Coordinates of C-alpha atoms in Angstrom, one line a residue:
X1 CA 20.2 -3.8 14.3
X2 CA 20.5 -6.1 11.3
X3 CA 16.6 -5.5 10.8
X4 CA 16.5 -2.0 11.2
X5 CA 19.7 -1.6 8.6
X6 CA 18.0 -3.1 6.1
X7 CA 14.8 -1.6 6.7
X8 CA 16.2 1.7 7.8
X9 CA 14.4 3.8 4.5
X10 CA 11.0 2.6 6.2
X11 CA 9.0 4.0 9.4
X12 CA 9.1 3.7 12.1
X13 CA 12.4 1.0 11.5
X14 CA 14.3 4.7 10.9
X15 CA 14.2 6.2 14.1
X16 CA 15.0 2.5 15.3
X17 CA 17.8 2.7 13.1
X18 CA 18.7 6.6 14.6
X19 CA 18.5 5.3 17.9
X20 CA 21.1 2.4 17.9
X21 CA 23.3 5.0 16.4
X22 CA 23.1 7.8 18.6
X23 CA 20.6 10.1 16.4
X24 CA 22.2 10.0 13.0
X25 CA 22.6 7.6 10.2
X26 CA 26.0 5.7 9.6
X27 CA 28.7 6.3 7.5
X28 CA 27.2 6.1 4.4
X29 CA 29.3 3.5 2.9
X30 CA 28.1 0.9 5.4
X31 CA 24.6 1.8 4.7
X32 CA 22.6 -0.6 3.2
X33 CA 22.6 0.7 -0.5
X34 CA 23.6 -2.1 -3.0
X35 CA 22.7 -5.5 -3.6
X36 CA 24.9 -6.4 -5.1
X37 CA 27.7 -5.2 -2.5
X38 CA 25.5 -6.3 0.2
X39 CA 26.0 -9.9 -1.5
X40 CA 29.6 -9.3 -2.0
X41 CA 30.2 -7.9 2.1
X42 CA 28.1 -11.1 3.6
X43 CA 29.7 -13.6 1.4
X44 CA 33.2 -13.2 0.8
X45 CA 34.6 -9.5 1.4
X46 CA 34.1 -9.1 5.2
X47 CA 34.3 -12.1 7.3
X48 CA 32.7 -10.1 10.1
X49 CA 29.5 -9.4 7.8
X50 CA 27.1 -12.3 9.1
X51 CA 23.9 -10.6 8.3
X52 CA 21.3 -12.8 6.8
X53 CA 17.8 -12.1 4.6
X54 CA 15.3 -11.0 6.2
X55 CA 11.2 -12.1 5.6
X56 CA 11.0 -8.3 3.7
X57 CA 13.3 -9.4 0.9
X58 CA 10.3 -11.9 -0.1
X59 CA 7.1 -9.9 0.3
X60 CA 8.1 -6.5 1.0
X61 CA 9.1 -4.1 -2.1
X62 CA 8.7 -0.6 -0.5
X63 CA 11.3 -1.1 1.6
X64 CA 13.9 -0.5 -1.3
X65 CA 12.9 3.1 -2.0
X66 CA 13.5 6.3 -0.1
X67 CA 10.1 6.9 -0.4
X68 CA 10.6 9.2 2.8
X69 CA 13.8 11.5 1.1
X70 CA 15.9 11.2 3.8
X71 CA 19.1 12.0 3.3
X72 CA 21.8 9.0 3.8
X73 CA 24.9 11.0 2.7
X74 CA 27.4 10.7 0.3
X75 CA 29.5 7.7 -0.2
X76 CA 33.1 8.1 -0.8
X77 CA 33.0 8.4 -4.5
X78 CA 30.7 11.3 -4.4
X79 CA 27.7 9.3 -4.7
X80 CA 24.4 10.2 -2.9
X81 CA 22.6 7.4 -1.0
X82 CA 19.4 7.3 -2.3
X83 CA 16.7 3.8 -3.9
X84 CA 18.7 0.2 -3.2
X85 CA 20.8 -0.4 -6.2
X86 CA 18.8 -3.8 -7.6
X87 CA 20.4 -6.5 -9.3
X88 CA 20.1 -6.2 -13.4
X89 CA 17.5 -8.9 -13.6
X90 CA 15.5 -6.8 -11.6
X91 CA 14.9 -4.3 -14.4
X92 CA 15.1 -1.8 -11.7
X93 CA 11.6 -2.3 -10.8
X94 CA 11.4 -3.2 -6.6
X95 CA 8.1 -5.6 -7.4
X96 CA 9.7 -7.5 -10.1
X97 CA 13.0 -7.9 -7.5
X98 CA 10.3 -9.4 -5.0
X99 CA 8.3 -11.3 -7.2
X100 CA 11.5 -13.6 -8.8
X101 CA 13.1 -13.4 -5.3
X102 CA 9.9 -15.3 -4.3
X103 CA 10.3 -17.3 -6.8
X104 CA 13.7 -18.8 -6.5
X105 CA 13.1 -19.5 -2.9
X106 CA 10.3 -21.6 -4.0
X107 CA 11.7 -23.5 -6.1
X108 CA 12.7 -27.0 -6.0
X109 CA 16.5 -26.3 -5.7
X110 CA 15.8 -24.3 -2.4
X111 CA 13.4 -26.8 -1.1
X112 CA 15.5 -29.9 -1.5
X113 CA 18.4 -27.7 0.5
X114 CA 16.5 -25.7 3.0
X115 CA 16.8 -28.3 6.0
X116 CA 20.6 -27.6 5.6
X117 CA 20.4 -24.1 6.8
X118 CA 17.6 -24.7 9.4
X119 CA 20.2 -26.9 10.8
X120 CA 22.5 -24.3 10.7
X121 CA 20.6 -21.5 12.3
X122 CA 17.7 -23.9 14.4
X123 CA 19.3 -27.2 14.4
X124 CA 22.4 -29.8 15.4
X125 CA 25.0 -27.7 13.9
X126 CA 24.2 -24.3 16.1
X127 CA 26.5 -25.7 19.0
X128 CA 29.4 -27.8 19.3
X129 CA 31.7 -29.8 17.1
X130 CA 29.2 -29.8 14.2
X131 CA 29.2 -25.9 14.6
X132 CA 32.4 -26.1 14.1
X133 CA 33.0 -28.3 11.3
X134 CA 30.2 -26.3 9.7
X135 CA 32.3 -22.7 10.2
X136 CA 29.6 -21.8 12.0
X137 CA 31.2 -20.6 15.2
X138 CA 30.5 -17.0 17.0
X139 CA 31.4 -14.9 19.6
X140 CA 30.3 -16.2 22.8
X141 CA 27.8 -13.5 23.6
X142 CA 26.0 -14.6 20.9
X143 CA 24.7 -17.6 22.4
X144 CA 21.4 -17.2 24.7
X145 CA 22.8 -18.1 28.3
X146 CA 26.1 -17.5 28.6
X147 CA 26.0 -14.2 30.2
X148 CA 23.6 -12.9 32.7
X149 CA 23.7 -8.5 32.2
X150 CA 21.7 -8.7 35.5
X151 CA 24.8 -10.3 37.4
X152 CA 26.9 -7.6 36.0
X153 CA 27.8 -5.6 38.5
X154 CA 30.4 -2.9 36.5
X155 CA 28.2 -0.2 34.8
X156 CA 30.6 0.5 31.8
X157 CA 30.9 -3.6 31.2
X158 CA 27.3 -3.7 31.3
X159 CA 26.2 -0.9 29.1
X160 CA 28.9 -2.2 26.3
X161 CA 27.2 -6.0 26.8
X162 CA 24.0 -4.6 25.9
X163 CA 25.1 -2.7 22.9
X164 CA 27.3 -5.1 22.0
X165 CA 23.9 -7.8 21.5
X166 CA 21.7 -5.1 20.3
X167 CA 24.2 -3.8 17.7
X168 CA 25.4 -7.6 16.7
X169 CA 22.2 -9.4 17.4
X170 CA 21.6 -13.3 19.3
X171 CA 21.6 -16.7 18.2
X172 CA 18.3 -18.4 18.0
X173 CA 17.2 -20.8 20.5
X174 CA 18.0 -24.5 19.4
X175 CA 15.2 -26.2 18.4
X176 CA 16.9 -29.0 17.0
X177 CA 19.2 -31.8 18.2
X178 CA 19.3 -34.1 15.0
X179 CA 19.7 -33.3 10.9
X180 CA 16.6 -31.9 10.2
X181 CA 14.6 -33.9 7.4
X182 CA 14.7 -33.0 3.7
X183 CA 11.2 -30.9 2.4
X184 CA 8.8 -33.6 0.6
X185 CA 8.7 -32.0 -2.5
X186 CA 4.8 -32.0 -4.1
X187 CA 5.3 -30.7 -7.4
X188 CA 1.9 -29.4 -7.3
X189 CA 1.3 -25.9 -7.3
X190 CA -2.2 -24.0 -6.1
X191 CA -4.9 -22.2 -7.8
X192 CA -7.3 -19.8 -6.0
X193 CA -9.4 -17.3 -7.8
X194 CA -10.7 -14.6 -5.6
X195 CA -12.2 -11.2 -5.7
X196 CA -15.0 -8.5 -6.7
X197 CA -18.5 -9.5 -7.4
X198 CA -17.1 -12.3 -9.3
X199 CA -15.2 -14.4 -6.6
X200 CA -14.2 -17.7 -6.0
X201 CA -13.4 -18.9 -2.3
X202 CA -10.0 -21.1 -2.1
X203 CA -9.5 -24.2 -4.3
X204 CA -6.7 -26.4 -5.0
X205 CA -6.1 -27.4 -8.8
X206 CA -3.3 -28.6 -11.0
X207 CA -1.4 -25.4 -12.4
X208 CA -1.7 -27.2 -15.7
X209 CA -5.4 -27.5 -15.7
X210 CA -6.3 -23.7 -14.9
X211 CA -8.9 -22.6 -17.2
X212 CA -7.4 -19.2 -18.8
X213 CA -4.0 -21.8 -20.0
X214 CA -6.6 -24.6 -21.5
X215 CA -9.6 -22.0 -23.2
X216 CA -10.0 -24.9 -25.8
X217 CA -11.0 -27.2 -23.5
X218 CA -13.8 -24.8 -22.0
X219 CA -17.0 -26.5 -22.8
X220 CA -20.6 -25.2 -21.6
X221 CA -22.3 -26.7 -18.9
X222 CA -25.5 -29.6 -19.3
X223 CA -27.2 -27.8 -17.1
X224 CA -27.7 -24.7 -14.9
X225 CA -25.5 -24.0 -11.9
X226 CA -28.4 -22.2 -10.4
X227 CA -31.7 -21.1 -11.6
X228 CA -31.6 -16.9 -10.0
X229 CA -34.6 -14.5 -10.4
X230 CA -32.6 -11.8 -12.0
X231 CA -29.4 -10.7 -13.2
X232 CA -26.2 -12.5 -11.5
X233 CA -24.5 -10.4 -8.8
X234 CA -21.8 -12.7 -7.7
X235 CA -20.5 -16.1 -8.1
X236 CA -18.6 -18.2 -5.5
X237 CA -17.0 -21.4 -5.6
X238 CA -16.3 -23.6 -2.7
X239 CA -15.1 -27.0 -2.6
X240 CA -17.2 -28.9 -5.1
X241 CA -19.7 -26.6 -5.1
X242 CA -20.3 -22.9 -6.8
X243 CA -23.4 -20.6 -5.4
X244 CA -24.8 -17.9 -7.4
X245 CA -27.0 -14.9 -6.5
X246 CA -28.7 -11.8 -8.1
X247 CA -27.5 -8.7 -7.9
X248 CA -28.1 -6.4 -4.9
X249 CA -26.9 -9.8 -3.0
X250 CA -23.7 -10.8 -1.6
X251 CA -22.8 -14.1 0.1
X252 CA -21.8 -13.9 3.8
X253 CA -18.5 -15.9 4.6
X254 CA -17.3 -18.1 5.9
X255 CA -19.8 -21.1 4.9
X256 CA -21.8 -18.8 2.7
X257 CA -24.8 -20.4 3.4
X258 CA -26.8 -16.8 4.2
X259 CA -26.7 -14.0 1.8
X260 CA -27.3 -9.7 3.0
X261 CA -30.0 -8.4 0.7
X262 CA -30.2 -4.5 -0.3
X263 CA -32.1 -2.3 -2.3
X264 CA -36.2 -2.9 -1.5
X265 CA -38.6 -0.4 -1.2
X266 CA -38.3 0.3 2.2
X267 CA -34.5 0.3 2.4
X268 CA -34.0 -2.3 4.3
X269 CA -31.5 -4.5 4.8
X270 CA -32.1 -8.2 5.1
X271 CA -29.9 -11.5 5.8
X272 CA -31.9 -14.7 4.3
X273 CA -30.5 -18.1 3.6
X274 CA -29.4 -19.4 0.5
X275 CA -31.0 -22.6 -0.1
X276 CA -34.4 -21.4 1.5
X277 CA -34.2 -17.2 0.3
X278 CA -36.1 -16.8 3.5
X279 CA -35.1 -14.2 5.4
X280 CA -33.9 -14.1 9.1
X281 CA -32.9 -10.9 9.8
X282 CA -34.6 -7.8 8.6
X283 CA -33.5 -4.0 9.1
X284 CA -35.2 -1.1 8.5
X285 CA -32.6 1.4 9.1
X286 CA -32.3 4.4 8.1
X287 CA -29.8 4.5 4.7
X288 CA -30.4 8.4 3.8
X289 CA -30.3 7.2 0.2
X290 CA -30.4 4.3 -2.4
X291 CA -28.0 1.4 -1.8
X292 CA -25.7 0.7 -4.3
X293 CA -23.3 -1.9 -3.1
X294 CA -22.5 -3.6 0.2
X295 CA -19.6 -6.1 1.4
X296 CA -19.6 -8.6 4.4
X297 CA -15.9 -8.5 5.1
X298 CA -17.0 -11.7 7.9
X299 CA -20.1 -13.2 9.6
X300 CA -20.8 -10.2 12.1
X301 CA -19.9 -6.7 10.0
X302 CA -22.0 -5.4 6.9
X303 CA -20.9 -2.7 5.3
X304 CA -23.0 -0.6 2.7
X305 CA -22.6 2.5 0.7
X306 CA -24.7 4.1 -2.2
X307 CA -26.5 7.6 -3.0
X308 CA -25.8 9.5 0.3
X309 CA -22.0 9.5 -0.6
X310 CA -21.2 8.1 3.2
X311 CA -20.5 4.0 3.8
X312 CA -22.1 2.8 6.8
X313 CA -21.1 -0.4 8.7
X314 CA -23.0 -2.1 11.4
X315 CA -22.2 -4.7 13.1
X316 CA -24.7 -8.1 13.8
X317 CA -25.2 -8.3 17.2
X318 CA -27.9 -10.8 18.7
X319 CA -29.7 -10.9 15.9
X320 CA -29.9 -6.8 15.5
X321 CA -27.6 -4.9 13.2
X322 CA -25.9 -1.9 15.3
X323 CA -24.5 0.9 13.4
X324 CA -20.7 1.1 14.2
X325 CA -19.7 3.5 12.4
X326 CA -20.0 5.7 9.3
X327 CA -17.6 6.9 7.1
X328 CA -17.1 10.0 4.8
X329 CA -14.8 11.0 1.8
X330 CA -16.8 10.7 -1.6
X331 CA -18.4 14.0 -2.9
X332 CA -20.7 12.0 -5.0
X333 CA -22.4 8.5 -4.9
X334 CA -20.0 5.3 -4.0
X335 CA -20.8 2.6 -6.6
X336 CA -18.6 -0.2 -5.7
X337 CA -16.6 -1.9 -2.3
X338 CA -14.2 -4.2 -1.7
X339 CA -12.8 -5.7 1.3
X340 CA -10.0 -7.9 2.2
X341 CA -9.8 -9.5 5.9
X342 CA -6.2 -11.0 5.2
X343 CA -5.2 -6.8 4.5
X344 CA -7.3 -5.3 6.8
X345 CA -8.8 -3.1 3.6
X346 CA -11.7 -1.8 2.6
X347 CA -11.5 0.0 -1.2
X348 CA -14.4 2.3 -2.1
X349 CA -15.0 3.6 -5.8
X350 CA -17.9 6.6 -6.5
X351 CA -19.2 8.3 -9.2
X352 CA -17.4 11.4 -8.3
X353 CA -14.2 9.2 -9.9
X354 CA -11.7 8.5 -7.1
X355 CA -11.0 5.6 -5.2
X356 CA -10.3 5.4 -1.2
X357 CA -8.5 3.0 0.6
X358 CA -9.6 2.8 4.4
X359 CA -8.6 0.8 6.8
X360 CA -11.0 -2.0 7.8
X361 CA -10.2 -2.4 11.5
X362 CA -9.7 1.1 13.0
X363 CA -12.8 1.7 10.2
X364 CA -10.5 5.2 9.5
X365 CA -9.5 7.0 6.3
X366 CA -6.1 6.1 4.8
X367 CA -5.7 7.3 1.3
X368 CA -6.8 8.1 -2.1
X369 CA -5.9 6.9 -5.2
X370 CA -5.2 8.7 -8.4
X371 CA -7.9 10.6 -10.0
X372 CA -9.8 8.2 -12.9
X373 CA -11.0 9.3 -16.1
X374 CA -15.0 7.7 -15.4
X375 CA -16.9 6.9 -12.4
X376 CA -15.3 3.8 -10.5
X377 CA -17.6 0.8 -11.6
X378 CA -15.5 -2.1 -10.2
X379 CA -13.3 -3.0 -7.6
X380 CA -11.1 -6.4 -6.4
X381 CA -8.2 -6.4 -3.9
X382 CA -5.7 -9.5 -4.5
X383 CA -6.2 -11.3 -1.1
X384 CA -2.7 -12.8 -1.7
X385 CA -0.7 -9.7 -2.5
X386 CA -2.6 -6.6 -1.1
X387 CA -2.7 -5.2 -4.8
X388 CA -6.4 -3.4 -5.6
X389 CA -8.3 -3.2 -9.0
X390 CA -10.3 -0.3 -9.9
X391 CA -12.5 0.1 -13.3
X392 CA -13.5 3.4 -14.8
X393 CA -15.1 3.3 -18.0
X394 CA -13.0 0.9 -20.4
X395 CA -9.8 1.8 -18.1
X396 CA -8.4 -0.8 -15.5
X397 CA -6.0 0.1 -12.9
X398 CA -3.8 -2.3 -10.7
X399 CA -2.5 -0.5 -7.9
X400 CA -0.6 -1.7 -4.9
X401 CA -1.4 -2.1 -1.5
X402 CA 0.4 1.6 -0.7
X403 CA -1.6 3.7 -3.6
X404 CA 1.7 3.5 -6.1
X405 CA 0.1 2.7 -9.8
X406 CA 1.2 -0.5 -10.7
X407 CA -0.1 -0.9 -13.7
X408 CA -2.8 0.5 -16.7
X409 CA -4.7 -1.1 -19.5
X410 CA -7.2 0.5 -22.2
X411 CA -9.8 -2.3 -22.9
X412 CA -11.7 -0.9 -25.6
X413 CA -8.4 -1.2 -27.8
X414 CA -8.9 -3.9 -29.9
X415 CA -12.0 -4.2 -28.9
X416 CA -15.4 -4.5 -31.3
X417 CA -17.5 -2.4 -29.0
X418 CA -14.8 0.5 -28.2
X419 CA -17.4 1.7 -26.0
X420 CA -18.1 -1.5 -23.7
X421 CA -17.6 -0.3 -20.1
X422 CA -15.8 -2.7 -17.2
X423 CA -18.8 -3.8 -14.8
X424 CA -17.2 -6.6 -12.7
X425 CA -13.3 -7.6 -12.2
X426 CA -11.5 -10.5 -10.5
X427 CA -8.0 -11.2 -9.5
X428 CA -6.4 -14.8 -10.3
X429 CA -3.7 -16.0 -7.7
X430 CA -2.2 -19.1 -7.9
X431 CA 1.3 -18.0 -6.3
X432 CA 1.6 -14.3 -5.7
X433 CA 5.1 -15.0 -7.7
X434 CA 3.8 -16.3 -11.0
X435 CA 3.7 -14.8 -14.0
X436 CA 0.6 -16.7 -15.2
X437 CA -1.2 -14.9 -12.7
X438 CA -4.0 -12.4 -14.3
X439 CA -6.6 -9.8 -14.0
X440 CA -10.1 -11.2 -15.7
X441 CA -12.8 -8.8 -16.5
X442 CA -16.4 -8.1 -17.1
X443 CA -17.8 -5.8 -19.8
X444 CA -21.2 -4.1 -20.7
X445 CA -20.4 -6.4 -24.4
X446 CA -21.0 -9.7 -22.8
X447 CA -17.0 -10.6 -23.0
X448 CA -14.5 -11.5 -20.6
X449 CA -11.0 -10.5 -20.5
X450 CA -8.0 -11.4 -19.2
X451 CA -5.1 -9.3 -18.7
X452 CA -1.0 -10.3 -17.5
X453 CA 0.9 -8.2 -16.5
X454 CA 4.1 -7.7 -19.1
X455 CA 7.5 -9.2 -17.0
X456 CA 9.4 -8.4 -19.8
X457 CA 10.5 -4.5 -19.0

């Protein structure tokens, strides 16, 4: 119940919500509504308010709008129940609510106390006399084990048993007997850059000594990474090592030690590896048209897309690559995909100027996003938040995992070649709470450029 209240603007936790409650919402003035008064019920105005945060409240920022319009009702003063009431800090903006919501539980403060409440809820003072010194005492249907409903025999007791836990919720299972140990506190942070055709595969680094904060300190290498026969296509870095290949290439995870090969004369596909460039695997299937990008979302699915407007994906099978499916939505040709395993997403930009997000494991259409004002040239999805980029022209567009525009940016203002066009883009994300997290890209004038989002309001 507690769940479903707090979630209760989102599907399907609605007609969860509908159910408990006998087909309608409740009164509205016990809705979930206000932070603020949600704060004020569980913490000093109604001792019978016990609810606690749930997971959402750090990740989750759709579930604060009534994205859906349902209609909650009126509260007593007249007003209609519509978006959760944020906090001022919040700048009324649901991400931003998230994003230092994330933060603060991170933080040292929170770390240093967070054994205290596992000790509560998981630990030594669940039962017993330290329950009790802790005020942490509840009704005894609460606790797992003290009452059987199958041993019940009287209907009516039964049925209000059962609505009774459902409506109030259970106790946890002790896990713990003893004080639960304090969190060993690093005070080291992560840095992982990751994304489009310039990625970078996990690494951990200092947050000091990220390269966009130190650009001073940047100083060109002795020597060359790698020596490629052509233009670079993508760039990945793992552990103490960083592989490069031309373009029409992409690296195959996880060890990226085979690359998929596209755009040859007899439209094949090919899988070769990197240190030898011999290939292993060669396809001659069909493509009805050029090739213009292709992803390896993992070790056994290819997926390609190009002239013929339609993205194909196969699937490696002994050795073989079997078609699996084929996908249509672009009028004109797709010049750019992105997938993301960890999201399940596969982003496809065309010529025709849209974008569509599908969805990677049921391989089926799930939306569009707003019309752009030049062919799609890039793409990157944010592997730690679910957000997309997409580049048309000089425009970039940050976009979140749902299709809502996040955020917009003109590159070519400012810029000494106003007409440089975006070519490649790449997501940093060190914690997906940080505001020194930025987008970095590519243009047709040789420079790189980072963008941040502005926290400010």
């Amino acid at each position: 119940m507690i769940v479903s209240s707090y979630l209760v603007r989102m599907e399907p936790f609605t007609q969860h919500f509908l159910r408990l409650q006998g087909g309608h919402f409740d009164l509205a003035d016990r809705m979930f509504h206000s932070m603020k008064e949600a704060w004020h019920s569980a913490s000093r105005n109604n001792m019978a308010d016990v609810k606690e945060l749930i997971p959402e409240f750090f990740y989750l920022p759709e579930f604060f709008g009534n994205s859906n319009k349902f209609d909650l009702g009126c509260k007593q003063s007249g007003k209609q129940l519509d978006d959760v009431v944020l906090p001022p800090w919040a700048k009324g903006d649901a991400r931003e609510f998230i994003r230092l919501h994330r933060m603060a539980l991170e933080c040292d403060f929170v770390s240093a106390h967070l054994h205290e409440w596992i000790d509560l809820i998981f630990g030594y003072k669940q039962l017993g006399q330290p329950a009790v010194e802790a005020i942490n005492v509840f009704h005894h249907l609460f606790y797992e084990g003290n009452v059987d409903i199958y041993n019940i025999e009287d209907p009516l007791k039964k049925n209000a048993t059962i609505g009774f836990i459902n409506n109030f919720g259970q106790i946890p299972k002790q896990l713990f007997r003893k004080p639960h140990p304090c969190k060993k506190l690093s005070g080291q942070r992560t840095s992982i850059i990751d994304a489009g055709p310039l990625s970078q595969a996990p690494t951990v680094t200092p947050i000091e000594k990220v390269f966009y904060q130190n650009l001073d300190n940047l100083r060109p290498s002795m020597h060359a990474i790698k020596e490629v026969k052509g233009a670079v296509g993508q760039i990945i870095a793992q552990d103490k090592i960083i592989l490069a290949v031309e373009q029409n290439k992409t690296l195959i995870p996880a060890t990226y030690q085979r690359f998929l090969a596209w755009g040859f004369a007899d439209q094949s596909l090919r899988i070769g590896g990197y240190e030898s460039e011999r290939a292993v695997l060669v396809s001659e299937t069909p493509q009805n048209g050029e090739i213009l990008a292709a992803v390896c979302p993992n070790n056994k699915t290819i997926i390609t897309a190009g002239t013929s407007t339609v993205i194909n994906v196969y699937e490696v099978i002994k050795r073989q690559l079997v078609q699996k499916k084929t996908l249509y939505g672009h009028c004109d040709g797709i010049t750019c995909l992105a997938a993301c395993s960890a999201y399940g997403l596969l982003v496809s930009g065309s010529r025709d100027r849209s974008a569509i997000i599908w969805d990677l494991a049921r391989l089926a259409y799930v939306r569009q996003l707003a019309p752009h004002q030049a062919p799609v040239a890039a793409l990157a999805i944010n592997e730690q938040t679910g957000d997309i980029a997409t580049c048309a022209g000089t425009w970039l567009h940050v976009w979140s995992i749902n299709g809502a525009a996040v955020a917009t940016v003109n590159t070519a203002l400012g810029a000494h070649s106003p007409q440089q066009q975006i070519l490649c883009v790449a997501f940093s994300t060190m914690y997906e709470w940080d505001p020194n997290n930025v987008i970095m890209t590519g243009s047709s004038d040789g420079v790189v450029r980072v963008s941040q989002r502005d926290e400010s309001g």
